Amino acid sequence: MKKKLSKNILLDKTFNLVKNNIINEKFSPLYLISGEENYFIDLLTSKFEKLFLSKKDKYELIIFYGNELNTGELINNCKIFPLFSEKKIFLIKEAQNIKNFDNLKSYFLNPNNNSIVIFSYKKKIDKRKKIFSILNKNCVIYESKKIYDNQVFDFVCKYVEDKKYKYEITAIQIIIENIGNNLIKIVNEIDKLFLNINQFDMISNDLVFQNIGISRKYNNFELQNAFINKNFNKALKIIEYFELNPKETHINLIISILFNLFSKLLIYHDINSNKDDFVSKKLKINPYFLKDYIKAANNYSKDKVINSISKLKIADLMSKGIENKSKSQFDILKEMSYLIICK
């Protein structure tokens, strides 16, 4: 059940360059690990830190935090040759909070090869700024791009496979639809599941329900199924459950899931093909879930899909307080569900 991730960040050349630098201990003097997807920034930062801590005889590791960093002090420290190790390592976490980042320009132009400076920069860099064009000359710059919603499923499957576990497709989907696209949270929950099974065992629906705190009957996955099947009573029961257990979901996550569903249905109605592989590829879904979209398309005409998307947009605005002074998020969900499923 191997997944081929055509645009997955794990296939990014710079990501693999940095990873191989760590494995082979062949380093550049400067690294900027930046971007909008914190999971991959944390992953590379952790790999650097674990290596340097495990080989204290070779590397002297010094950790700074961006909001506390004195740039002049950093430059002076970087220029000092190591006394009791081969190299001095300066790991700057939360580097996006560095004040006067431009003051580092002089060091970026002439870095000390006996020091390694790693910036863990949890923000998209502004490539228009001169400081970053200078940095680009002597630095390995990795940009962690935000993973798209339609890439999350394949990412999670590959993560599980790489750890030598099996999985039920629906189990992975249940996790995603109840956590969202936060890779750090998803991976943390899956790592907890690994503790409950042996390697090569299966991540099943039951395992997810038993260990992640997701209700078997009342969850975002089942709510989406209620919409697919136009089952208002089921949708209402799930929303009422969420109303009694508000920490288990959020209106923004539900609207996002349903918006994704109806957006794909709109695409489906314009596809002139009955070949499953072709349709699945167009919808950017796992073929396993195509039957759900076929069923939903039979329940919602193209006009109804367009109308449903409009209702979702109105609900989203209301959830943000626009043209809504008194309705709770659950009242908004109930009304939206009725208008989409019953009207």
Short mmCIF file of C-alpha atoms in Angstrom, two decimals:
data_model
loop_
_atom_site.label_atom_id
_atom_site.label_comp_id
_atom_site.label_asym_id
_atom_site.label_seq_id
_atom_site.Cartn_x
_atom_site.Cartn_y
_atom_site.Cartn_z
CA MET A 1 0.00 0.00 0.00
CA LYS A 2 2.83 2.37 -0.80
CA LYS A 3 1.94 5.98 -1.53
CA LYS A 4 3.75 7.98 -4.17
CA LEU A 5 3.82 11.56 -2.97
CA SER A 6 4.57 13.62 -6.06
CA LYS A 7 4.80 16.92 -4.22
CA ASN A 8 5.49 15.80 -0.68
CA ILE A 9 7.98 17.89 1.22
CA LEU A 10 9.92 14.76 2.20
CA LEU A 11 11.00 14.51 -1.44
CA ASP A 12 12.25 18.12 -1.40
CA LYS A 13 15.89 18.26 -2.54
CA THR A 14 16.97 20.73 0.12
CA PHE A 15 15.22 18.77 2.89
CA ASN A 16 17.14 15.66 1.85
CA LEU A 17 20.37 17.65 1.47
CA VAL A 18 20.10 18.87 5.06
CA LYS A 19 19.15 15.40 6.30
CA ASN A 20 22.14 13.87 4.50
CA ASN A 21 24.43 16.58 5.91
CA ILE A 22 23.34 15.46 9.38
CA ILE A 23 23.74 11.74 8.63
CA ASN A 24 27.18 12.19 7.03
CA GLU A 25 28.28 15.00 9.40
CA LYS A 26 29.32 17.18 6.50
CA PHE A 27 28.07 20.66 7.32
CA SER A 28 27.81 24.08 5.83
CA PRO A 29 28.65 26.99 8.15
CA LEU A 30 25.10 28.39 7.97
CA TYR A 31 21.62 26.86 7.85
CA LEU A 32 18.29 28.62 7.69
CA ILE A 33 15.47 26.15 8.38
CA SER A 34 12.42 28.26 7.62
CA GLY A 35 8.86 28.21 6.39
CA GLU A 36 5.21 27.80 7.29
CA GLU A 37 5.01 24.06 8.08
CA ASN A 38 6.41 23.80 11.60
CA TYR A 39 6.48 20.01 11.62
CA PHE A 40 9.36 19.80 9.13
CA ILE A 41 11.24 22.67 10.79
CA ASP A 42 11.00 20.88 14.14
CA LEU A 43 11.99 17.57 12.52
CA LEU A 44 15.26 18.89 11.07
CA THR A 45 16.03 21.00 14.15
CA SER A 46 15.56 17.92 16.33
CA LYS A 47 17.85 15.84 14.10
CA PHE A 48 20.59 18.48 14.39
CA GLU A 49 20.19 18.72 18.16
CA LYS A 50 20.18 14.94 18.76
CA LEU A 51 23.37 14.47 16.74
CA PHE A 52 25.29 17.25 18.48
CA LEU A 53 24.18 16.15 21.95
CA SER A 54 25.20 12.56 21.22
CA LYS A 55 28.74 13.61 20.20
CA LYS A 56 29.80 16.17 22.77
CA ASP A 57 33.47 15.31 22.21
CA LYS A 58 33.21 16.60 18.63
CA TYR A 59 30.63 19.34 18.93
CA GLU A 60 30.06 22.10 21.47
CA LEU A 61 26.36 22.90 21.26
CA ILE A 62 25.06 26.29 22.41
CA ILE A 63 21.31 26.98 22.16
CA PHE A 64 19.82 30.47 21.94
CA TYR A 65 16.23 31.66 21.60
CA GLY A 66 15.44 34.40 19.12
CA ASN A 67 13.68 36.79 21.47
CA GLU A 68 16.65 36.72 23.89
CA LEU A 69 19.44 36.78 21.31
CA ASN A 70 22.01 39.56 21.24
CA THR A 71 23.23 39.55 17.62
CA GLY A 72 26.57 41.16 18.49
CA GLU A 73 27.24 38.50 21.12
CA LEU A 74 26.38 35.76 18.63
CA ILE A 75 28.79 37.14 16.03
CA ASN A 76 31.61 37.39 18.57
CA ASN A 77 31.00 33.82 19.79
CA CYS A 78 30.91 32.47 16.23
CA LYS A 79 34.31 33.99 15.48
CA ILE A 80 35.98 32.29 18.45
CA PHE A 81 37.71 29.02 17.55
CA PRO A 82 36.63 25.95 19.58
CA LEU A 83 39.04 24.85 22.32
CA PHE A 84 37.79 21.42 23.36
CA SER A 85 35.81 20.30 20.30
CA GLU A 86 36.10 20.20 16.53
CA LYS A 87 33.29 22.67 15.95
CA LYS A 88 31.10 25.08 17.87
CA ILE A 89 27.39 24.78 17.12
CA PHE A 90 24.97 27.65 17.59
CA LEU A 91 21.34 26.56 17.37
CA ILE A 92 18.93 29.50 17.39
CA LYS A 93 15.37 28.40 18.08
CA GLU A 94 12.40 30.67 17.31
CA ALA A 95 14.79 32.66 15.11
CA GLN A 96 11.88 34.57 13.57
CA ASN A 97 11.83 36.55 16.83
CA ILE A 98 15.39 37.85 16.49
CA LYS A 99 15.55 41.61 16.82
CA ASN A 100 17.85 43.39 14.37
CA PHE A 101 18.31 40.29 12.17
CA ASP A 102 19.98 42.57 9.62
CA ASN A 103 22.87 43.10 12.08
CA LEU A 104 24.05 39.59 11.22
CA LYS A 105 24.84 40.65 7.64
CA SER A 106 28.58 41.06 8.25
CA TYR A 107 28.86 37.50 9.58
CA PHE A 108 26.76 36.07 6.76
CA LEU A 109 29.22 37.57 4.29
CA ASN A 110 32.20 35.93 5.98
CA PRO A 111 31.20 33.01 8.22
CA ASN A 112 33.71 31.06 10.32
CA ASN A 113 34.05 27.51 8.98
CA ASN A 114 34.82 26.25 12.49
CA SER A 115 31.35 27.25 13.62
CA ILE A 116 27.96 26.01 12.48
CA VAL A 117 25.00 28.34 12.92
CA ILE A 118 21.49 26.96 12.52
CA PHE A 119 18.46 29.23 12.48
CA SER A 120 15.13 27.54 13.22
CA TYR A 121 12.93 30.21 11.66
CA LYS A 122 9.20 29.45 11.90
CA LYS A 123 8.02 31.94 9.34
CA LYS A 124 8.13 32.41 5.60
CA ILE A 125 11.17 34.47 4.71
CA ASP A 126 10.78 37.64 2.68
CA LYS A 127 13.10 36.91 -0.24
CA ARG A 128 12.91 40.55 -1.32
CA LYS A 129 14.99 41.62 1.68
CA LYS A 130 18.69 42.11 1.03
CA ILE A 131 19.69 40.16 4.13
CA PHE A 132 18.22 36.96 2.70
CA SER A 133 19.88 37.42 -0.70
CA ILE A 134 23.20 37.76 1.15
CA LEU A 135 22.42 34.73 3.29
CA ASN A 136 21.70 32.71 0.17
CA LYS A 137 25.36 32.90 -0.91
CA ASN A 138 26.89 31.03 2.03
CA CYS A 139 23.92 29.32 3.59
CA VAL A 140 21.77 26.24 3.04
CA ILE A 141 18.21 27.58 3.04
CA TYR A 142 15.38 25.13 3.47
CA GLU A 143 11.84 26.45 3.07
CA SER A 144 9.18 24.25 4.67
CA LYS A 145 6.11 24.88 2.57
CA LYS A 146 2.65 24.52 4.07
CA ILE A 147 1.25 21.12 3.22
CA TYR A 148 -2.05 21.21 1.34
CA ASP A 149 -5.15 19.57 2.81
CA ASN A 150 -5.21 17.06 -0.03
CA GLN A 151 -1.61 16.01 0.78
CA VAL A 152 -2.21 15.30 4.47
CA PHE A 153 -3.74 11.84 3.94
CA ASP A 154 -0.83 10.60 1.81
CA PHE A 155 1.69 12.12 4.22
CA VAL A 156 0.15 10.30 7.19
CA CYS A 157 -0.02 6.99 5.31
CA LYS A 158 3.63 7.27 4.35
CA TYR A 159 4.61 8.19 7.90
CA VAL A 160 2.90 5.04 9.21
CA GLU A 161 4.40 2.86 6.48
CA ASP A 162 7.90 4.21 7.12
CA LYS A 163 7.52 3.20 10.77
CA LYS A 164 6.66 -0.35 9.58
CA TYR A 165 3.02 -0.40 10.65
CA LYS A 166 -0.14 -1.22 8.71
CA TYR A 167 -3.36 0.80 8.75
CA GLU A 168 -7.01 0.87 7.84
CA ILE A 169 -7.63 3.66 5.36
CA THR A 170 -10.67 4.85 7.29
CA ALA A 171 -8.64 4.98 10.52
CA ILE A 172 -6.25 7.48 8.96
CA GLN A 173 -9.15 9.54 7.62
CA ILE A 174 -10.87 9.57 11.02
CA ILE A 175 -7.70 10.92 12.65
CA ILE A 176 -7.29 13.67 10.06
CA GLU A 177 -10.90 14.77 10.07
CA ASN A 178 -10.96 15.05 13.86
CA ILE A 179 -7.60 16.75 14.31
CA GLY A 180 -7.36 18.82 11.13
CA ASN A 181 -4.21 19.40 9.09
CA ASN A 182 -1.86 20.13 12.00
CA LEU A 183 0.94 17.65 11.27
CA ILE A 184 2.54 18.01 14.69
CA LYS A 185 -0.70 17.02 16.45
CA ILE A 186 -1.41 14.21 13.97
CA VAL A 187 2.06 12.69 14.33
CA ASN A 188 1.92 12.99 18.13
CA GLU A 189 -1.38 11.08 18.21
CA ILE A 190 -0.12 8.40 15.82
CA ASP A 191 3.06 7.98 17.87
CA LYS A 192 0.81 7.31 20.88
CA LEU A 193 -0.97 4.61 18.87
CA PHE A 194 2.38 2.95 18.12
CA LEU A 195 2.86 2.48 21.87
CA ASN A 196 -0.23 0.27 21.98
CA ILE A 197 0.66 -2.13 19.18
CA ASN A 198 3.65 -4.07 17.91
CA GLN A 199 5.53 -3.15 14.78
CA PHE A 200 3.86 -4.52 11.62
CA ASP A 201 0.48 -4.52 13.42
CA MET A 202 -2.56 -2.61 12.22
CA ILE A 203 -3.76 0.88 13.12
CA SER A 204 -7.45 0.08 13.09
CA ASN A 205 -10.59 2.13 13.60
CA ASP A 206 -11.03 0.47 17.00
CA LEU A 207 -7.50 1.40 18.05
CA VAL A 208 -8.14 5.03 17.11
CA PHE A 209 -11.45 5.21 18.99
CA GLN A 210 -9.96 3.56 22.07
CA ASN A 211 -6.80 5.66 22.33
CA ILE A 212 -7.31 9.09 20.76
CA GLY A 213 -10.49 10.01 22.59
CA ILE A 214 -12.70 10.15 19.49
CA SER A 215 -16.28 8.97 19.90
CA ARG A 216 -17.14 6.02 17.69
CA LYS A 217 -20.56 7.42 16.72
CA TYR A 218 -20.11 11.14 17.14
CA ASN A 219 -17.15 12.53 15.22
CA ASN A 220 -16.35 14.67 12.19
CA PHE A 221 -15.94 11.63 9.95
CA GLU A 222 -19.46 10.44 10.79
CA LEU A 223 -20.83 13.97 10.44
CA GLN A 224 -19.48 14.12 6.90
CA ASN A 225 -21.09 10.74 6.20
CA ALA A 226 -24.40 12.15 7.44
CA PHE A 227 -24.13 14.93 4.86
CA ILE A 228 -23.13 12.48 2.12
CA ASN A 229 -26.22 10.39 2.86
CA LYS A 230 -28.48 13.43 3.49
CA ASN A 231 -29.25 12.10 6.95
CA PHE A 232 -30.29 15.19 8.91
CA ASN A 233 -31.26 13.29 12.07
CA LYS A 234 -27.80 11.76 12.30
CA ALA A 235 -26.13 15.12 11.63
CA LEU A 236 -28.27 16.76 14.31
CA LYS A 237 -27.39 14.09 16.90
CA ILE A 238 -23.66 14.51 16.21
CA ILE A 239 -23.88 18.32 16.50
CA GLU A 240 -25.85 17.98 19.74
CA TYR A 241 -23.12 15.66 21.04
CA PHE A 242 -20.49 18.26 20.12
CA GLU A 243 -22.59 20.88 21.92
CA LEU A 244 -22.32 18.82 25.11
CA ASN A 245 -18.61 18.11 24.44
CA PRO A 246 -17.35 21.37 22.86
CA LYS A 247 -13.66 20.49 23.20
CA GLU A 248 -13.99 17.62 20.72
CA THR A 249 -14.30 19.81 17.62
CA HIS A 250 -14.67 23.37 16.38
CA ILE A 251 -17.04 24.93 13.87
CA ASN A 252 -14.14 26.10 11.69
CA LEU A 253 -12.84 22.55 11.33
CA ILE A 254 -16.32 21.22 10.49
CA ILE A 255 -16.93 23.93 7.90
CA SER A 256 -13.50 23.26 6.37
CA ILE A 257 -14.25 19.52 6.08
CA LEU A 258 -17.66 20.12 4.51
CA PHE A 259 -16.33 22.85 2.21
CA ASN A 260 -13.72 20.39 0.97
CA LEU A 261 -16.45 17.78 0.39
CA PHE A 262 -18.74 20.06 -1.61
CA SER A 263 -15.87 21.66 -3.54
CA LYS A 264 -14.87 18.20 -4.73
CA LEU A 265 -18.49 17.41 -5.57
CA LEU A 266 -18.58 20.50 -7.77
CA ILE A 267 -15.53 19.19 -9.62
CA TYR A 268 -17.09 15.73 -9.82
CA HIS A 269 -20.20 17.06 -11.59
CA ASP A 270 -17.98 18.49 -14.34
CA ILE A 271 -15.95 15.32 -14.94
CA ASN A 272 -16.91 13.47 -18.11
CA SER A 273 -15.50 10.08 -17.28
CA ASN A 274 -16.55 6.93 -15.46
CA LYS A 275 -13.02 5.62 -14.96
CA ASP A 276 -12.40 5.38 -11.22
CA ASP A 277 -8.66 6.08 -11.38
CA PHE A 278 -9.14 9.15 -13.55
CA VAL A 279 -11.93 10.54 -11.37
CA SER A 280 -10.03 9.89 -8.13
CA LYS A 281 -6.99 11.65 -9.53
CA LYS A 282 -9.07 14.65 -10.58
CA LEU A 283 -10.65 14.85 -7.13
CA LYS A 284 -7.26 14.26 -5.44
CA ILE A 285 -8.68 11.54 -3.22
CA ASN A 286 -7.83 7.96 -2.41
CA PRO A 287 -9.85 5.69 -4.76
CA TYR A 288 -11.22 3.94 -1.67
CA PHE A 289 -13.38 6.99 -0.92
CA LEU A 290 -14.70 7.48 -4.46
CA LYS A 291 -17.89 5.55 -3.70
CA ASP A 292 -18.78 8.20 -1.11
CA TYR A 293 -18.47 10.97 -3.68
CA ILE A 294 -20.57 9.05 -6.19
CA LYS A 295 -23.26 8.61 -3.56
CA ALA A 296 -23.09 12.28 -2.57
CA ALA A 297 -23.24 13.40 -6.20
CA ASN A 298 -26.44 11.39 -6.60
CA ASN A 299 -27.88 13.15 -3.56
CA TYR A 300 -26.77 16.67 -4.51
CA SER A 301 -27.22 18.11 -7.99
CA LYS A 302 -24.68 20.62 -9.26
CA ASP A 303 -27.03 23.51 -8.43
CA LYS A 304 -27.58 22.09 -4.95
CA VAL A 305 -23.81 21.77 -4.48
CA ILE A 306 -23.32 25.43 -5.43
CA ASN A 307 -26.10 26.43 -3.04
CA SER A 308 -24.53 24.32 -0.27
CA ILE A 309 -21.16 26.02 -0.73
CA SER A 310 -22.94 29.35 -0.40
CA LYS A 311 -24.55 28.19 2.87
CA LEU A 312 -21.15 27.08 4.17
CA LYS A 313 -19.66 30.50 3.40
CA ILE A 314 -22.52 32.20 5.26
CA ALA A 315 -22.01 29.89 8.26
CA ASP A 316 -18.29 30.67 8.22
CA LEU A 317 -18.98 34.42 8.34
CA MET A 318 -21.54 33.97 11.12
CA SER A 319 -19.04 31.92 13.14
CA LYS A 320 -16.76 34.97 13.01
CA GLY A 321 -19.48 37.27 14.30
CA ILE A 322 -20.48 38.77 10.96
CA GLU A 323 -24.25 39.36 10.82
CA ASN A 324 -24.56 37.28 13.96
CA LYS A 325 -24.97 38.67 17.46
CA SER A 326 -26.47 35.80 19.43
CA LYS A 327 -26.24 32.39 17.72
CA SER A 328 -23.76 29.90 19.15
CA GLN A 329 -21.50 27.91 16.84
CA PHE A 330 -23.74 24.90 17.39
CA ASP A 331 -26.90 26.83 16.50
CA ILE A 332 -25.13 27.92 13.31
CA LEU A 333 -24.21 24.31 12.53
CA LYS A 334 -27.76 23.07 13.12
CA GLU A 335 -29.27 25.72 10.86
CA MET A 336 -26.63 25.18 8.18
CA SER A 337 -27.19 21.41 8.27
CA TYR A 338 -30.93 21.82 7.88
CA LEU A 339 -30.57 24.23 4.95
CA ILE A 340 -28.08 21.96 3.14
CA ILE A 341 -29.59 18.54 3.82
CA CYS A 342 -33.32 19.25 4.00
CA LYS A 343 -33.97 22.18 1.67
#
